[in-house]
PDB file of C-alpha atoms and ligand atoms in Angstrom:
ATOM      1  CA  MET K 587       0.000   0.000   0.000  1.00 90.00           C
ATOM      2  CA  PHE K 588       1.364   3.364  -1.015  1.00 96.00           C
ATOM      3  CA  THR K 589       1.280   6.630   0.889  1.00 94.00           C
ATOM      4  CA  TRP K 590       2.558   9.899  -0.523  1.00 96.00           C
ATOM      5  CA  PRO K 591       5.413  11.339   1.527  1.00 94.00           C
ATOM      6  CA  ALA K 592       4.484  14.310   3.700  1.00 93.00           C
ATOM      7  CA  LEU K 593       4.474  17.232   1.298  1.00 94.00           C
ATOM      8  CA  ASP K 594       6.413  19.416   3.712  1.00 93.00           C
ATOM      9  CA  ARG K 595       8.601  20.542   0.849  1.00 96.00           C
ATOM     10  CA  PRO K 596       8.045  20.600  -2.935  1.00 98.00           C
ATOM     11  CA  PHE K 597       7.980  17.124  -4.452  1.00 98.00           C
ATOM     12  CA  VAL K 598      10.004  16.935  -7.660  1.00 98.00           C
ATOM     13  CA  LEU K 599       9.017  14.202 -10.114  1.00 98.00           C
ATOM     14  CA  GLY K 600      11.625  13.664 -12.825  1.00 98.00           C
ATOM     15  CA  ILE K 601      10.375  12.714 -16.294  1.00 97.00           C
ATOM     16  CA  LEU K 602      11.764   9.522 -17.822  1.00 97.00           C
ATOM     17  CA  ASN K 603      10.418   9.054 -21.328  1.00 95.00           C
ATOM     18  CA  VAL K 604      11.081   5.654 -22.846  1.00 94.00           C
ATOM     19  CA  THR K 605       9.683   6.269 -26.281  1.00 88.00           C
ATOM     20  CA  PRO K 606      11.878   5.205 -29.234  1.00 83.00           C
ATOM     21  CA  ASP K 607      12.783   8.803 -30.069  1.00 76.00           C
ATOM     22  CA  SER K 608      13.945   9.589 -26.518  1.00 74.00           C
ATOM     23  CA  PHE K 609      16.952   7.244 -26.543  1.00 68.00           C
ATOM     24  CA  SER K 610      19.468   6.006 -29.077  1.00 67.00           C
ATOM     25  CA  ASP K 611      18.413   3.007 -31.092  1.00 69.00           C
ATOM     26  CA  GLY K 612      20.766   0.486 -29.560  1.00 69.00           C
ATOM     27  CA  GLY K 613      18.137  -2.135 -28.836  1.00 75.00           C
ATOM     28  CA  ARG K 614      16.046  -2.762 -25.735  1.00 80.00           C
ATOM     29  CA  HIS K 615      18.877  -3.573 -23.362  1.00 80.00           C
ATOM     30  CA  ALA K 616      20.888  -0.474 -24.280  1.00 83.00           C
ATOM     31  CA  ARG K 617      17.758   1.621 -23.865  1.00 91.00           C
ATOM     32  CA  VAL K 618      17.144   0.242 -20.388  1.00 95.00           C
ATOM     33  CA  GLU K 619      20.746   1.064 -19.470  1.00 95.00           C
ATOM     34  CA  GLU K 620      20.390   4.606 -20.813  1.00 95.00           C
ATOM     35  CA  ALA K 621      17.082   5.091 -19.044  1.00 96.00           C
ATOM     36  CA  LEU K 622      18.584   3.880 -15.768  1.00 97.00           C
ATOM     37  CA  ALA K 623      21.538   6.248 -16.168  1.00 97.00           C
ATOM     38  CA  HIS K 624      19.130   9.125 -16.770  1.00 97.00           C
ATOM     39  CA  ALA K 625      17.029   8.157 -13.727  1.00 98.00           C
ATOM     40  CA  THR K 626      20.184   7.961 -11.615  1.00 98.00           C
ATOM     41  CA  ARG K 627      21.214  11.436 -12.734  1.00 98.00           C
ATOM     42  CA  MET K 628      17.800  12.824 -11.810  1.00 98.00           C
ATOM     43  CA  VAL K 629      17.937  11.209  -8.372  1.00 98.00           C
ATOM     44  CA  GLU K 630      21.415  12.668  -7.805  1.00 98.00           C
ATOM     45  CA  GLU K 631      20.021  16.063  -8.782  1.00 98.00           C
ATOM     46  CA  GLY K 632      17.316  15.809  -6.140  1.00 98.00           C
ATOM     47  CA  ALA K 633      14.286  14.088  -7.680  1.00 98.00           C
ATOM     48  CA  ASP K 634      11.849  12.643  -5.119  1.00 98.00           C
ATOM     49  CA  GLY K 635      10.275  10.437  -7.739  1.00 98.00           C
ATOM     50  CA  ILE K 636      10.570   9.330 -11.357  1.00 98.00           C
ATOM     51  CA  ASP K 637       7.677   9.241 -13.828  1.00 98.00           C
ATOM     52  CA  VAL K 638       8.221   6.546 -16.463  1.00 98.00           C
ATOM     53  CA  GLY K 639       6.236   6.944 -19.679  1.00 96.00           C
ATOM     54  CA  GLY K 640       6.181   4.813 -22.836  1.00 94.00           C
ATOM     55  CA  GLU K 641       3.594   6.670 -24.887  1.00 90.00           C
ATOM     56  CA  SER K 642       4.069  10.208 -26.127  1.00 81.00           C
ATOM     57  CA  THR K 643       1.097  12.463 -25.520  1.00 72.00           C
ATOM     58  CA  ARG K 644       2.415  15.197 -27.779  1.00 67.00           C
ATOM     59  CA  PRO K 645      -0.183  16.568 -30.181  1.00 61.00           C
ATOM     60  CA  GLN K 646      -0.604  14.197 -33.133  1.00 60.00           C
ATOM     61  CA  ALA K 647       1.392  11.423 -31.464  1.00 64.00           C
ATOM     62  CA  THR K 648       0.170   8.025 -32.604  1.00 67.00           C
ATOM     63  CA  ALA K 649      -1.359   5.722 -30.023  1.00 70.00           C
ATOM     64  CA  VAL K 650       0.860   2.875 -28.900  1.00 80.00           C
ATOM     65  CA  ALA K 651      -0.470  -0.660 -28.419  1.00 91.00           C
ATOM     66  CA  ALA K 652      -0.512  -1.823 -24.812  1.00 94.00           C
ATOM     67  CA  GLU K 653       1.967  -4.637 -25.493  1.00 94.00           C
ATOM     68  CA  GLU K 654       4.531  -2.290 -27.002  1.00 94.00           C
ATOM     69  CA  GLU K 655       4.025   0.299 -24.264  1.00 95.00           C
ATOM     70  CA  ALA K 656       4.473  -2.331 -21.535  1.00 96.00           C
ATOM     71  CA  ALA K 657       7.591  -3.695 -23.277  1.00 95.00           C
ATOM     72  CA  ARG K 658       9.110  -0.215 -23.147  1.00 95.00           C
ATOM     73  CA  VAL K 659       8.121   0.682 -19.612  1.00 97.00           C
ATOM     74  CA  VAL K 660       8.265  -2.496 -17.517  1.00 98.00           C
ATOM     75  CA  PRO K 661      12.017  -3.287 -17.781  1.00 97.00           C
ATOM     76  CA  VAL K 662      12.840   0.331 -16.975  1.00 98.00           C
ATOM     77  CA  VAL K 663      10.571   0.373 -13.911  1.00 98.00           C
ATOM     78  CA  ALA K 664      12.163  -2.888 -12.738  1.00 98.00           C
ATOM     79  CA  ALA K 665      15.695  -1.547 -13.243  1.00 98.00           C
ATOM     80  CA  VAL K 666      14.985   1.754 -11.461  1.00 98.00           C
ATOM     81  CA  ARG K 667      13.295  -0.112  -8.594  1.00 98.00           C
ATOM     82  CA  ALA K 668      16.272  -2.469  -8.241  1.00 98.00           C
ATOM     83  CA  ARG K 669      18.679   0.466  -8.021  1.00 98.00           C
ATOM     84  CA  PHE K 670      16.476   2.666  -5.784  1.00 98.00           C
ATOM     85  CA  PRO K 671      14.403   0.583  -3.359  1.00 98.00           C
ATOM     86  CA  ARG K 672      12.616   3.555  -1.776  1.00 97.00           C
ATOM     87  CA  LEU K 673      12.244   6.027  -4.631  1.00 98.00           C
ATOM     88  CA  VAL K 674       8.675   6.909  -5.662  1.00 98.00           C
ATOM     89  CA  ILE K 675       8.157   5.503  -9.168  1.00 98.00           C
ATOM     90  CA  SER K 676       5.109   6.431 -11.175  1.00 98.00           C
ATOM     91  CA  VAL K 677       4.002   5.048 -14.511  1.00 98.00           C
ATOM     92  CA  ASP K 678       2.522   7.487 -16.988  1.00 97.00           C
ATOM     93  CA  THR K 679      -0.166   5.449 -18.734  1.00 97.00           C
ATOM     94  CA  THR K 680      -3.869   5.479 -19.485  1.00 96.00           C
ATOM     95  CA  LYS K 681      -4.030   1.678 -19.824  1.00 96.00           C
ATOM     96  CA  SER K 682      -4.807  -0.796 -17.040  1.00 98.00           C
ATOM     97  CA  VAL K 683      -2.794  -3.560 -18.747  1.00 97.00           C
ATOM     98  CA  VAL K 684       0.346  -1.431 -18.728  1.00 98.00           C
ATOM     99  CA  ALA K 685      -0.335  -0.099 -15.228  1.00 98.00           C
ATOM    100  CA  ALA K 686      -0.777  -3.609 -13.798  1.00 98.00           C
ATOM    101  CA  ARG K 687       2.523  -4.805 -15.221  1.00 98.00           C
ATOM    102  CA  ALA K 688       4.369  -1.684 -14.127  1.00 98.00           C
ATOM    103  CA  LEU K 689       2.980  -2.081 -10.602  1.00 98.00           C
ATOM    104  CA  ASP K 690       4.136  -5.720 -10.638  1.00 98.00           C
ATOM    105  CA  ALA K 691       7.598  -4.483 -11.635  1.00 98.00           C
ATOM    106  CA  GLY K 692       7.740  -2.106  -8.670  1.00 98.00           C
ATOM    107  CA  ALA K 693       5.918   1.116  -9.593  1.00 98.00           C
ATOM    108  CA  ASP K 694       4.050   2.868  -6.753  1.00 98.00           C
ATOM    109  CA  VAL K 695       1.858   5.347  -8.590  1.00 98.00           C
ATOM    110  CA  VAL K 696      -0.324   5.392 -11.707  1.00 98.00           C
ATOM    111  CA  ASN K 697      -0.235   8.750 -13.491  1.00 98.00           C
ATOM    112  CA  ASP K 698      -3.290   8.779 -15.762  1.00 98.00           C
ATOM    113  CA  VAL K 699      -3.443  11.768 -18.108  1.00 96.00           C
ATOM    114  CA  SER K 700      -7.064  10.877 -18.837  1.00 96.00           C
ATOM    115  CA  GLY K 701      -8.196  11.228 -15.206  1.00 98.00           C
ATOM    116  CA  PHE K 702      -9.798   7.750 -15.229  1.00 98.00           C
ATOM    117  CA  ARG K 703     -11.835   8.511 -18.374  1.00 97.00           C
ATOM    118  CA  LEU K 704     -10.340   6.197 -20.976  1.00 96.00           C
ATOM    119  CA  ASP K 705      -9.933   2.753 -19.410  1.00 97.00           C
ATOM    120  CA  PRO K 706     -12.838   1.624 -17.197  1.00 97.00           C
ATOM    121  CA  GLU K 707     -10.641  -1.079 -15.613  1.00 98.00           C
ATOM    122  CA  LEU K 708      -8.028   1.345 -14.337  1.00 98.00           C
ATOM    123  CA  PRO K 709      -9.848   2.748 -11.258  1.00 98.00           C
ATOM    124  CA  SER K 710     -10.616  -0.695  -9.809  1.00 98.00           C
ATOM    125  CA  LEU K 711      -7.066  -1.874 -10.526  1.00 98.00           C
ATOM    126  CA  CYS K 712      -5.712   1.096  -8.573  1.00 98.00           C
ATOM    127  CA  ALA K 713      -8.158   0.442  -5.739  1.00 98.00           C
ATOM    128  CA  ARG K 714      -7.149  -3.226  -5.499  1.00 98.00           C
ATOM    129  CA  ARG K 715      -3.426  -2.504  -5.629  1.00 98.00           C
ATOM    130  CA  GLY K 716      -3.518   0.406  -3.174  1.00 98.00           C
ATOM    131  CA  CYS K 717      -1.200   2.417  -5.404  1.00 98.00           C
ATOM    132  CA  GLY K 718      -0.897   6.182  -5.582  1.00 98.00           C
ATOM    133  CA  VAL K 719      -2.861   7.901  -8.340  1.00 98.00           C
ATOM    134  CA  VAL K 720      -2.362  11.110 -10.310  1.00 98.00           C
ATOM    135  CA  LEU K 721      -5.657  12.217 -11.867  1.00 98.00           C
ATOM    136  CA  MET K 722      -4.890  14.691 -14.626  1.00 98.00           C
ATOM    137  CA  HIS K 723      -7.448  16.788 -16.472  1.00 96.00           C
ATOM    138  CA  SER K 724      -7.776  16.361 -20.230  1.00 95.00           C
ATOM    139  CA  ARG K 725     -10.421  15.850 -22.863  1.00 93.00           C
ATOM    140  CA  GLY K 726     -10.565  13.407 -25.758  1.00 90.00           C
ATOM    141  CA  THR K 727      -8.160  10.537 -26.371  1.00 85.00           C
ATOM    142  CA  VAL K 728      -4.364  10.563 -26.287  1.00 78.00           C
ATOM    143  CA  ALA K 729      -4.325  10.956 -30.083  1.00 78.00           C
ATOM    144  CA  ASP K 730      -6.896  13.744 -30.431  1.00 79.00           C
ATOM    145  CA  MET K 731      -6.520  15.788 -27.225  1.00 75.00           C
ATOM    146  CA  ALA K 732      -4.995  18.714 -29.055  1.00 65.00           C
ATOM    147  CA  SER K 733      -8.111  19.221 -31.160  1.00 68.00           C
ATOM    148  CA  TYR K 734     -10.183  19.657 -28.016  1.00 70.00           C
ATOM    149  CA  ALA K 735      -8.321  22.842 -27.223  1.00 66.00           C
ATOM    150  CA  HIS K 736     -10.691  24.633 -29.530  1.00 62.00           C
ATOM    151  CA  ALA K 737     -13.719  23.048 -27.967  1.00 58.00           C
ATOM    152  CA  ALA K 738     -15.918  24.536 -25.359  1.00 64.00           C
ATOM    153  CA  TYR K 739     -14.237  26.123 -22.413  1.00 81.00           C
ATOM    154  CA  GLY K 740     -16.500  28.837 -21.105  1.00 79.00           C
ATOM    155  CA  ASP K 741     -15.261  32.228 -19.921  1.00 82.00           C
ATOM    156  CA  ASP K 742     -13.770  30.485 -16.942  1.00 89.00           C
ATOM    157  CA  PRO K 743     -11.671  27.439 -17.978  1.00 90.00           C
ATOM    158  CA  ALA K 744     -10.689  26.811 -14.355  1.00 94.00           C
ATOM    159  CA  ALA K 745     -14.348  26.240 -13.430  1.00 95.00           C
ATOM    160  CA  ASP K 746     -14.612  23.551 -16.146  1.00 94.00           C
ATOM    161  CA  VAL K 747     -11.360  21.925 -15.055  1.00 96.00           C
ATOM    162  CA  VAL K 748     -12.360  21.888 -11.378  1.00 97.00           C
ATOM    163  CA  ALA K 749     -15.741  20.349 -12.264  1.00 97.00           C
ATOM    164  CA  GLU K 750     -14.177  17.687 -14.525  1.00 97.00           C
ATOM    165  CA  LEU K 751     -11.488  16.823 -11.966  1.00 98.00           C
ATOM    166  CA  GLY K 752     -14.320  16.528  -9.429  1.00 98.00           C
ATOM    167  CA  SER K 753     -15.872  13.890 -11.714  1.00 98.00           C
ATOM    168  CA  ALA K 754     -12.518  12.097 -11.884  1.00 98.00           C
ATOM    169  CA  LEU K 755     -12.344  12.035  -8.095  1.00 98.00           C
ATOM    170  CA  ARG K 756     -15.865  10.565  -7.985  1.00 98.00           C
ATOM    171  CA  ARG K 757     -14.865   7.819 -10.446  1.00 98.00           C
ATOM    172  CA  ALA K 758     -11.932   7.036  -8.157  1.00 98.00           C
ATOM    173  CA  ALA K 759     -14.053   7.000  -4.996  1.00 98.00           C
ATOM    174  CA  GLU K 760     -16.751   4.818  -6.590  1.00 98.00           C
ATOM    175  CA  ALA K 761     -14.108   2.249  -7.508  1.00 98.00           C
ATOM    176  CA  GLY K 762     -12.829   2.270  -3.930  1.00 98.00           C
ATOM    177  CA  VAL K 763      -9.634   4.280  -4.340  1.00 98.00           C
ATOM    178  CA  VAL K 764      -8.711   5.757  -0.968  1.00 97.00           C
ATOM    179  CA  PRO K 765      -8.783   9.582  -1.335  1.00 97.00           C
ATOM    180  CA  GLU K 766      -5.457  10.000   0.493  1.00 97.00           C
ATOM    181  CA  ARG K 767      -3.707   8.164  -2.347  1.00 98.00           C
ATOM    182  CA  VAL K 768      -4.847  10.652  -4.999  1.00 98.00           C
ATOM    183  CA  VAL K 769      -3.313  13.883  -6.252  1.00 98.00           C
ATOM    184  CA  VAL K 770      -4.900  16.065  -8.947  1.00 98.00           C
ATOM    185  CA  ASP K 771      -3.365  17.851 -11.923  1.00 98.00           C
ATOM    186  CA  PRO K 772      -4.884  20.569 -14.170  1.00 97.00           C
ATOM    187  CA  GLY K 773      -3.229  19.042 -17.256  1.00 96.00           C
ATOM    188  CA  ILE K 774      -1.322  22.044 -18.516  1.00 95.00           C
ATOM    189  CA  GLY K 775      -1.273  21.962 -22.329  1.00 92.00           C
ATOM    190  CA  PHE K 776      -3.686  19.027 -22.624  1.00 90.00           C
ATOM    191  CA  ALA K 777      -6.734  19.931 -24.673  1.00 86.00           C
ATOM    192  CA  LYS K 778      -5.813  23.508 -23.857  1.00 89.00           C
ATOM    193  CA  ARG K 779      -4.476  26.440 -25.774  1.00 88.00           C
ATOM    194  CA  SER K 780      -1.752  28.523 -24.171  1.00 90.00           C
ATOM    195  CA  GLU K 781      -4.314  31.038 -22.929  1.00 91.00           C
ATOM    196  CA  HIS K 782      -6.146  28.224 -21.111  1.00 92.00           C
ATOM    197  CA  SER K 783      -2.919  26.966 -19.537  1.00 93.00           C
ATOM    198  CA  LEU K 784      -2.120  30.477 -18.345  1.00 95.00           C
ATOM    199  CA  ALA K 785      -5.604  31.020 -16.948  1.00 94.00           C
ATOM    200  CA  LEU K 786      -5.347  27.725 -15.090  1.00 95.00           C
ATOM    201  CA  LEU K 787      -2.001  28.520 -13.517  1.00 97.00           C
ATOM    202  CA  ALA K 788      -3.391  31.878 -12.425  1.00 96.00           C
ATOM    203  CA  ALA K 789      -6.456  30.153 -10.948  1.00 96.00           C
ATOM    204  CA  LEU K 790      -4.563  27.253  -9.354  1.00 97.00           C
ATOM    205  CA  PRO K 791      -5.657  28.116  -5.789  1.00 96.00           C
ATOM    206  CA  ARG K 792      -9.194  27.131  -6.821  1.00 97.00           C
ATOM    207  CA  LEU K 793      -8.060  23.554  -7.465  1.00 96.00           C
ATOM    208  CA  ARG K 794      -7.357  23.252  -3.787  1.00 88.00           C
ATOM    209  CA  SER K 795     -11.139  23.219  -3.245  1.00 94.00           C
ATOM    210  CA  LEU K 796     -10.912  19.607  -4.474  1.00 98.00           C
ATOM    211  CA  GLY K 797      -9.170  18.770  -1.228  1.00 97.00           C
ATOM    212  CA  ARG K 798      -6.219  16.924  -2.732  1.00 98.00           C
ATOM    213  CA  PRO K 799      -2.593  17.979  -3.318  1.00 98.00           C
ATOM    214  CA  VAL K 800      -1.984  19.561  -6.721  1.00 98.00           C
ATOM    215  CA  LEU K 801       0.670  18.394  -9.193  1.00 98.00           C
ATOM    216  CA  VAL K 802       1.611  20.518 -12.207  1.00 98.00           C
ATOM    217  CA  GLY K 803       3.479  19.648 -15.378  1.00 98.00           C
ATOM    218  CA  VAL K 804       4.632  22.855 -17.038  1.00 98.00           C
ATOM    219  CA  SER K 805       8.077  21.611 -18.023  1.00 97.00           C
ATOM    220  CA  ARG K 806       9.164  22.805 -21.487  1.00 96.00           C
ATOM    221  CA  LYS K 807       5.555  23.174 -22.607  1.00 96.00           C
ATOM    222  CA  ARG K 808       4.356  25.209 -25.544  1.00 93.00           C
ATOM    223  CA  PHE K 809       3.047  28.190 -23.551  1.00 95.00           C
ATOM    224  CA  VAL K 810       6.492  28.510 -21.944  1.00 97.00           C
ATOM    225  CA  GLY K 811       8.039  28.622 -25.412  1.00 97.00           C
ATOM    226  CA  GLU K 812       5.524  31.169 -26.646  1.00 96.00           C
ATOM    227  CA  LEU K 813       5.948  33.496 -23.695  1.00 96.00           C
ATOM    228  CA  SER K 814       9.746  33.280 -23.522  1.00 97.00           C
ATOM    229  CA  GLY K 815      10.354  33.167 -27.272  1.00 98.00           C
ATOM    230  CA  VAL K 816      12.442  30.005 -26.843  1.00 98.00           C
ATOM    231  CA  LYS K 817      11.582  27.639 -29.700  1.00 97.00           C
ATOM    232  CA  GLU K 818      13.716  24.656 -28.727  1.00 96.00           C
ATOM    233  CA  PRO K 819      11.884  22.759 -25.949  1.00 95.00           C
ATOM    234  CA  ALA K 820      15.090  21.604 -24.227  1.00 95.00           C
ATOM    235  CA  LEU K 821      16.139  25.247 -23.775  1.00 97.00           C
ATOM    236  CA  ARG K 822      12.933  26.341 -22.025  1.00 97.00           C
ATOM    237  CA  VAL K 823      14.386  25.815 -18.572  1.00 98.00           C
ATOM    238  CA  HIS K 824      14.175  29.366 -17.234  1.00 98.00           C
ATOM    239  CA  GLY K 825      10.595  29.857 -18.394  1.00 98.00           C
ATOM    240  CA  THR K 826       9.762  26.509 -16.807  1.00 98.00           C
ATOM    241  CA  THR K 827      11.300  27.660 -13.532  1.00 98.00           C
ATOM    242  CA  GLY K 828       9.185  30.828 -13.589  1.00 98.00           C
ATOM    243  CA  ALA K 829       5.991  28.863 -14.090  1.00 98.00           C
ATOM    244  CA  ASN K 830       6.909  26.295 -11.420  1.00 98.00           C
ATOM    245  CA  VAL K 831       7.639  28.940  -8.808  1.00 98.00           C
ATOM    246  CA  VAL K 832       4.327  30.716  -9.421  1.00 98.00           C
ATOM    247  CA  ALA K 833       2.549  27.361  -9.270  1.00 98.00           C
ATOM    248  CA  LEU K 834       4.201  26.730  -5.896  1.00 98.00           C
ATOM    249  CA  VAL K 835       3.056  30.113  -4.616  1.00 97.00           C
ATOM    250  CA  HIS K 836      -0.440  29.251  -5.859  1.00 97.00           C
ATOM    251  CA  GLY K 837      -0.497  26.009  -3.923  1.00 97.00           C
ATOM    252  CA  ALA K 838       0.982  23.284  -6.143  1.00 98.00           C
ATOM    253  CA  ARG K 839       3.140  20.830  -4.194  1.00 98.00           C
ATOM    254  CA  LEU K 840       4.273  18.313  -6.828  1.00 98.00           C
ATOM    255  CA  PHE K 841       6.174  19.248  -9.988  1.00 98.00           C
ATOM    256  CA  ARG K 842       6.722  17.031 -13.027  1.00 98.00           C
ATOM    257  CA  VAL K 843       9.930  18.225 -14.698  1.00 98.00           C
ATOM    258  CA  HIS K 844      12.594  17.286 -17.226  1.00 97.00           C
ATOM    259  CA  ASP K 845      15.341  19.438 -15.676  1.00 98.00           C
ATOM    260  CA  VAL K 846      15.547  18.300 -12.089  1.00 98.00           C
ATOM    261  CA  ARG K 847      18.401  20.397 -10.721  1.00 98.00           C
ATOM    262  CA  PRO K 848      17.004  23.830 -11.608  1.00 98.00           C
ATOM    263  CA  ALA K 849      13.548  22.811 -10.374  1.00 98.00           C
ATOM    264  CA  ARG K 850      14.927  21.437  -7.101  1.00 98.00           C
ATOM    265  CA  GLU K 851      17.013  24.531  -6.385  1.00 98.00           C
ATOM    266  CA  ALA K 852      14.378  27.086  -7.391  1.00 98.00           C
ATOM    267  CA  LEU K 853      11.517  25.371  -5.593  1.00 98.00           C
ATOM    268  CA  ASP K 854      13.514  24.817  -2.399  1.00 98.00           C
ATOM    269  CA  VAL K 855      14.515  28.471  -2.250  1.00 98.00           C
ATOM    270  CA  ALA K 856      11.004  29.712  -3.070  1.00 98.00           C
ATOM    271  CA  TRP K 857       9.561  27.330  -0.478  1.00 98.00           C
ATOM    272  CA  ALA K 858      11.920  28.614   2.223  1.00 97.00           C
ATOM    273  CA  VAL K 859      10.869  32.184   1.457  1.00 97.00           C
ATOM    274  CA  LEU K 860       7.175  31.246   1.596  1.00 96.00           C
ATOM    275  CA  ARG K 861       7.664  29.487   4.929  1.00 95.00           C
ATOM    276  CA  ALA K 862       9.583  32.411   6.390  1.00 94.00           C
ATOM    277  CA  GLY K 863       6.687  34.663   5.326  1.00 84.00           C
ATOM    278  CA  ALA K 864       4.154  32.309   6.911  1.00 84.00           C
ATOM    279  CA  ALA K 865       6.101  32.276  10.196  1.00 79.00           C
ATOM    280  CA  ALA K 866       6.599  36.053  10.335  1.00 75.00           C
TER     281      ALA K 866
HETATM  282  N1  LIG Y1028       2.401  16.119 -19.243  1.00 64.19           N
HETATM  283  C1  LIG Y1028       2.838  15.238 -20.150  1.00 64.19           C
HETATM  284  C2  LIG Y1028       2.802  13.875 -19.898  1.00 64.19           C
HETATM  285  N2  LIG Y1028       2.317  13.394 -18.729  1.00 64.19           N
HETATM  286  N3  LIG Y1028       1.377  13.790 -16.612  1.00 64.19           N
HETATM  287  C3  LIG Y1028       0.911  14.645 -15.697  1.00 64.19           C
HETATM  288  N4  LIG Y1028       0.429  14.196 -14.537  1.00 64.19           N
HETATM  289  N5  LIG Y1028       0.923  16.005 -15.917  1.00 64.19           N
HETATM  290  C4  LIG Y1028       1.386  16.544 -17.068  1.00 64.19           C
HETATM  291  O1  LIG Y1028       1.327  17.784 -17.227  1.00 64.19           O
HETATM  292  C5  LIG Y1028       1.891  15.659 -18.062  1.00 64.19           C
HETATM  293  C6  LIG Y1028       1.861  14.260 -17.798  1.00 64.19           C
HETATM  294  C7  LIG Y1028       3.380  15.769 -21.433  1.00 64.19           C
HETATM  295  O2  LIG Y1028       3.780  14.743 -22.200  1.00 64.19           O
HETATM  296  P1  LIG Y1028       4.624  14.819 -23.503  1.00 64.19           P
HETATM  297  O3  LIG Y1028       4.084  15.960 -24.308  1.00 64.19           O
HETATM  298  O4  LIG Y1028       4.619  13.490 -24.121  1.00 64.19           O
HETATM  299  O5  LIG Y1028       6.061  15.224 -23.086  1.00 64.19           O
HETATM  300  P2  LIG Y1028       6.932  14.883 -21.819  1.00 64.19           P
HETATM  301  O6  LIG Y1028       6.497  13.548 -21.278  1.00 64.19           O
HETATM  302  O7  LIG Y1028       8.329  14.886 -22.345  1.00 64.19           O
HETATM  303  O8  LIG Y1028       6.660  15.984 -20.855  1.00 64.19           O
END
């Protein structure tokens, strides 16, 4: 049974993508070795957890069959677990088949970017296994989420997101997932234009009405590129830091990032300042 660590400082979740384009093409074994080296680097830089994902959710990404996704993710989860017995490991998947095998291999948390919308078996699996759960807001399927950005958000996108995350929490509760195991995520960039992502970050305190800790994933995302003028995603680190720090001030406690060291340092300093203000 999993319990989230006390969120008495920002929780940094390092991103470990194991899609074919994220590592050199040296075969499965070489990819596992590379993924483990990357995970090790992120832990050394201060990650509290590692989020392993085998399916890209970028706009227009093609859906990956469960078998292929599991074949990418499971050996990496097992290798990271063997090296780091106590590290929080999450698996970024919408599929119960993949989640089950990743949990068997040592994952603690299921990070579902569909907020329990796409696979009806996933909530009961999570309830049975007692794993942690990230319920992220999105609309549509992994392949067509981007097109939903133009669909109906009213004047107040945050109200829609809070209502839809509320539905996700109800799906979890009905399946028997213990509320304390769940964190919620506004799904920055998912079925959202940049203006929606910005509005959501500004309105983040309202997500706290859901009563669960808030995780945000702003790392290298399109709105950061647009606002900073940095086209190359890997170079969007400073814009990412800015967004993470504001999210912290607005109540987020978990941060999914590619660049662990800058996030760790910035969030720890910002957190210390916030705490000093609270104590004054
Ligand atoms: N963003 C991506 C994937 N998974 N999970 C959560 N909980 N929150 C997020 O914001 C989130 C997520 C974005 O995925 P992708 O565009 O494939 O890129 P990367 O995984 O490199 O961030």
